[in-house]
Amino acid sequence: MQLNAITLGNHEFEGKNNTYLLESNGTVALIDTGIPRPSIRDELADGLAARNRSFADVDLVVLTHFHIDHAGLAGEVAEAAGGAPVLIHEDDEPMVRHDEDALDAYDDLQERRFEEWGMPADKRTELREFLEDAPDIDAPDEIEPIADGDEIEIGDVSLDVVHSPGHTAGLCSFEFERDGAREAFVGDVILPVYTPNVGGADLRLDGALGHYLETLERIADRDYDRVWPGHRDVIDDPTGRAETIREHHHERTERVVNVLREAAPATAWEVSDALFGSLENIHILHGPGEAFAHLDHLADHDVVERTDEGYRLVDDAPDIDRIVGASSR
């Protein structure tokens, strides 16, 4: 088995992107593909060439989730490879396939969320302009939906599909064994520097924070030796990183409760403003989305209630350990 990371540029979001070249017993696979821009395509082609490979050598494309910085070039790579299959979780597959009904439903949901969050009109315009300038995913001709528990055979290597929702509805990790170590490709499940956005990155997922906390617990329970993220460097203590991210959400939940103590009722946008201040570009979506995910989670635990004016506390002294989880350290 040969595993190589290829680092790609990322003009839309923070941090470089990773795509992974996995080869075993004559089979060549790519894990994620990068943003569909000519410069990124060239970087990917150059990265493969440095390892004596080209798009035409790829037998299989495996996607962690549907975002353009991970799935964007899937169609072009697959076509150049003579129609190589593209695998992605069934929940994210319609977004990569450009299913018109799914995309229209997402646009409608986005408008409803902006209204529910109380996003100002000028910020909606700024966000729409940013999103309209982003390139579309190059939709593959052949997509094979996968699900939790499936196995993907790449030569002598078996990737076990672990559904890991939170950042998106269909985000997956792909487990494998190597030299006695337990490893995984994790996309944006956990990242070495940033905490993956929850709530704004995929509006389709109800109870996004609850799902993500379960995913973090699942990562910790699996006790990986290392994981390969979609951005930046390999993570050598995945269990510790998952716990750090959970503690981050514990702290953020406390901050949301404090905001509501001081200024309730408050909309998701107003809570976001208290947490993050002024926002630009994609953060206009991610900021209130993150605030909404926390408010929604608190509502599910009967700590806040939704009103026409916004959210207000109904439990002034909530047990945050119960809601988010107590530290295991």
XYZ file of C-alpha atoms in Angstrom:
329
model
C 0.000 0.000 0.000
C 1.244 3.465 -0.893
C -0.334 6.607 0.555
C 0.646 10.117 -0.568
C -0.890 13.451 0.373
C -1.163 16.069 -2.375
C -1.602 19.612 -1.095
C -3.805 21.932 -3.164
C -4.596 25.637 -3.005
C -7.857 26.932 -1.635
C -8.939 30.454 -2.572
C -12.451 30.142 -1.137
C -11.854 28.904 2.402
C -9.142 28.832 5.059
C -6.331 26.368 4.820
C -4.816 24.320 2.056
C -6.732 21.315 0.772
C -5.555 17.726 0.849
C -6.289 15.038 -1.665
C -4.871 11.581 -1.016
C -3.431 9.190 -3.577
C -3.915 5.611 -2.394
C -2.412 2.732 -4.375
C -2.620 -0.967 -3.638
C -1.991 -4.012 -5.789
C -2.387 -2.145 -9.072
C -5.481 -0.138 -8.065
C -5.271 3.666 -7.861
C -7.748 5.760 -5.855
C -8.108 9.441 -5.012
C -9.669 10.522 -1.736
C -11.221 13.957 -2.448
C -10.267 16.118 -5.418
C -10.098 19.845 -4.644
C -11.791 22.992 -5.971
C -12.848 23.084 -9.652
C -10.603 25.917 -10.785
C -7.967 25.590 -13.554
C -5.107 26.462 -11.200
C -6.173 23.781 -8.709
C -6.636 21.245 -11.489
C -3.056 21.942 -12.568
C -1.803 21.520 -9.011
C -3.559 18.161 -8.749
C -2.181 17.040 -12.123
C 1.338 18.136 -11.087
C 0.995 16.339 -7.740
C 0.044 13.124 -9.508
C 2.807 13.544 -12.085
C 5.374 13.885 -9.277
C 4.305 10.387 -8.280
C 4.335 9.091 -11.868
C 0.552 9.155 -12.112
C -2.066 11.089 -14.097
C -5.839 11.473 -14.058
C -6.035 8.615 -16.573
C -4.521 6.213 -13.998
C -7.267 6.759 -11.419
C -9.535 3.724 -10.977
C -11.757 5.144 -8.239
C -12.630 8.518 -6.663
C -13.823 8.467 -3.056
C -15.365 11.660 -1.632
C -15.671 12.512 2.050
C -18.496 15.025 1.410
C -20.086 17.298 -1.183
C -18.360 20.664 -0.601
C -16.584 22.085 -3.637
C -13.160 22.041 -1.985
C -13.483 18.264 -1.668
C -15.740 17.135 -4.523
C -15.259 19.889 -7.084
C -12.958 18.142 -9.563
C -14.484 14.680 -9.219
C -16.235 14.754 -12.586
C -13.198 15.939 -14.527
C -10.917 13.361 -12.924
C -13.429 10.562 -13.504
C -13.940 11.532 -17.144
C -10.199 11.703 -17.812
C -9.922 8.254 -16.251
C -12.402 6.830 -18.734
C -15.435 6.954 -16.492
C -13.990 5.937 -13.140
C -16.738 5.548 -10.527
C -17.168 8.240 -7.883
C -18.265 7.135 -4.418
C -19.993 9.401 -1.876
C -22.510 8.914 0.926
C -26.114 8.680 -0.220
C -27.099 11.819 1.741
C -24.587 13.998 -0.138
C -24.872 12.263 -3.514
C -27.720 14.471 -4.878
C -25.636 17.610 -4.301
C -22.690 16.232 -6.294
C -24.977 14.880 -9.011
C -26.578 18.332 -9.433
C -30.037 16.934 -8.788
C -32.285 19.885 -9.694
C -34.940 19.092 -7.097
C -32.304 18.797 -4.358
C -30.598 22.048 -5.363
C -33.904 23.943 -5.615
C -34.949 22.630 -2.221
C -31.620 23.763 -0.773
C -32.030 27.265 -2.225
C -35.509 27.496 -0.698
C -34.225 26.236 2.647
C -31.411 28.774 2.557
C -33.852 31.659 2.125
C -36.006 30.378 4.985
C -33.002 30.062 7.247
C -31.776 33.588 6.461
C -35.210 34.882 7.442
C -35.377 32.751 10.604
C -31.877 33.794 11.641
C -32.626 37.488 11.169
C -29.806 37.997 8.662
C -29.749 41.651 7.490
C -30.596 42.302 3.836
C -27.172 43.775 2.993
C -25.422 40.730 4.411
C -27.689 38.415 2.409
C -26.689 40.273 -0.738
C -22.985 40.087 0.131
C -23.227 36.361 0.834
C -25.167 35.617 -2.367
C -22.540 37.459 -4.419
C -19.786 35.426 -2.780
C -21.598 32.129 -3.352
C -22.456 32.996 -6.952
C -18.761 33.591 -7.662
C -17.809 30.131 -6.364
C -17.423 27.470 -9.079
C -19.858 24.583 -9.439
C -18.917 20.974 -8.836
C -18.034 19.177 -12.053
C -20.719 16.497 -11.771
C -19.486 12.946 -12.514
C -21.323 10.748 -15.000
C -21.241 7.764 -12.659
C -21.831 8.101 -8.920
C -22.136 5.150 -6.562
C -23.887 6.034 -3.281
C -22.371 4.487 -0.176
C -23.642 4.093 3.380
C -22.384 3.488 6.897
C -20.828 0.039 7.249
C -19.983 -0.403 3.559
C -16.515 -1.588 2.555
C -14.568 -0.065 -0.334
C -11.956 -2.378 -1.796
C -8.833 -0.716 -3.220
C -6.466 -3.498 -4.183
C -5.558 -5.230 -0.932
C -6.811 -2.323 1.175
C -10.329 -2.202 2.599
C -11.797 1.190 3.537
C -14.621 0.895 6.058
C -17.250 3.609 5.633
C -18.108 5.405 8.886
C -20.953 7.900 8.520
C -19.811 11.005 10.429
C -22.520 13.698 10.065
C -22.423 17.190 11.521
C -20.445 19.330 9.113
C -22.606 17.876 6.310
C -25.396 15.327 6.339
C -23.378 12.756 4.387
C -19.851 13.371 5.642
C -17.928 10.110 6.008
C -14.690 8.847 7.451
C -12.908 5.935 5.780
C -11.096 3.563 8.143
C -8.191 1.303 7.236
C -5.442 -0.755 8.853
C -1.780 -0.212 8.011
C 1.255 -1.814 9.649
C -0.773 -2.597 12.752
C -2.072 0.980 13.052
C -5.691 2.052 12.816
C -6.066 5.085 10.567
C -8.755 6.990 8.690
C -9.376 9.611 6.057
C -11.681 12.077 7.811
C -12.288 15.016 5.460
C -13.679 17.791 7.652
C -14.807 15.562 10.526
C -11.940 16.883 12.641
C -9.238 19.335 11.570
C -5.850 20.036 13.182
C -6.331 23.809 13.566
C -9.881 24.963 12.855
C -13.058 23.503 14.278
C -15.314 22.421 11.393
C -18.387 24.590 10.977
C -21.626 23.057 12.199
C -24.983 24.547 11.247
C -24.051 26.723 8.287
C -22.019 24.259 6.232
C -25.086 22.123 5.416
C -28.535 23.503 6.179
C -30.232 20.192 5.376
C -29.149 18.525 8.609
C -31.617 18.942 11.475
C -30.030 18.839 14.913
C -26.585 19.372 13.407
C -24.742 19.946 16.682
C -26.268 16.864 18.285
C -25.180 14.777 15.309
C -21.694 16.272 15.423
C -21.239 15.605 19.128
C -22.156 11.970 18.474
C -19.610 11.910 15.636
C -16.881 13.261 17.933
C -17.728 10.555 20.457
C -17.533 7.965 17.706
C -14.094 9.240 16.665
C -12.878 9.052 20.261
C -14.304 5.565 20.787
C -12.462 4.251 17.732
C -9.152 5.435 19.194
C -7.351 5.902 15.873
C -3.566 6.011 15.816
C -3.686 8.831 13.255
C -6.124 10.393 10.803
C -5.715 12.202 7.502
C -7.812 15.409 7.394
C -9.087 17.386 4.429
C -6.958 20.397 5.384
C -3.458 20.839 6.740
C -1.347 18.192 8.499
C -1.944 14.641 9.669
C -3.461 14.375 13.169
C -1.430 12.057 15.403
C -3.780 12.242 18.414
C -7.288 12.054 16.924
C -8.912 11.157 20.241
C -7.351 14.171 21.923
C -8.289 16.433 19.027
C -11.898 15.230 19.112
C -12.010 15.989 22.844
C -10.535 19.469 22.272
C -13.241 20.211 19.696
C -15.946 18.926 22.053
C -14.570 21.220 24.787
C -14.720 24.072 22.264
C -18.443 23.428 21.789
C -18.902 23.173 25.558
C -17.372 26.639 25.915
C -19.395 28.013 23.004
C -22.623 26.675 24.503
C -21.815 28.494 27.733
C -21.180 31.701 25.771
C -24.516 31.381 23.946
C -26.319 30.973 27.266
C -24.522 34.049 28.629
C -25.533 36.093 25.568
C -29.172 35.188 26.166
C -28.875 36.045 29.857
C -27.782 39.552 28.916
C -29.829 40.235 25.781
C -32.827 38.008 25.286
C -34.815 37.486 23.216
C -32.155 37.335 20.497
C -32.072 35.992 16.935
C -29.380 33.637 15.660
C -27.841 36.609 13.840
C -27.722 38.681 17.053
C -26.169 35.788 18.976
C -23.659 35.334 16.150
C -22.782 39.033 16.301
C -22.105 38.733 20.027
C -19.923 35.656 19.469
C -18.012 36.581 16.317
C -18.539 40.266 15.531
C -18.529 41.494 11.916
C -18.530 38.744 9.283
C -17.513 38.609 5.625
C -17.764 36.166 2.721
C -18.532 32.555 3.717
C -18.508 33.501 7.404
C -21.765 35.414 6.861
C -23.249 31.931 6.488
C -21.099 30.019 8.944
C -21.375 32.465 11.868
C -25.163 32.531 12.306
C -25.272 28.880 11.234
C -23.019 27.955 14.154
C -25.088 30.112 16.520
C -28.278 28.501 15.208
C -26.850 24.990 15.714
C -26.161 25.797 19.374
C -29.507 27.486 19.913
C -31.290 24.570 18.251
C -29.401 22.097 20.461
C -30.313 24.099 23.557
C -33.954 24.142 22.440
C -33.884 20.358 22.043
C -32.729 20.173 25.686
C -35.453 22.582 26.913
C -32.949 25.274 27.852
C -34.259 27.891 25.417
C -37.489 28.447 23.547
C -38.105 30.001 20.176
C -40.347 33.070 20.057
C -41.364 35.439 17.270
C -38.713 37.865 18.528
C -35.933 35.292 18.867
C -34.667 32.856 21.478
C -34.951 33.260 25.212
C -33.800 31.196 28.181
C -36.270 29.021 30.052
C -33.521 27.423 32.171
C -31.157 30.048 33.565
C -28.716 27.503 35.016
C -28.494 24.644 32.506
C -26.256 21.615 33.004
C -23.842 22.148 30.106
C -22.031 18.884 30.881
C -25.286 17.026 30.274
C -26.029 18.951 27.083
C -22.597 18.826 25.442
C -20.735 16.201 27.438
C -18.310 16.369 30.322
C -14.576 16.443 29.777
C -12.889 13.038 29.802
C -9.537 14.571 30.693
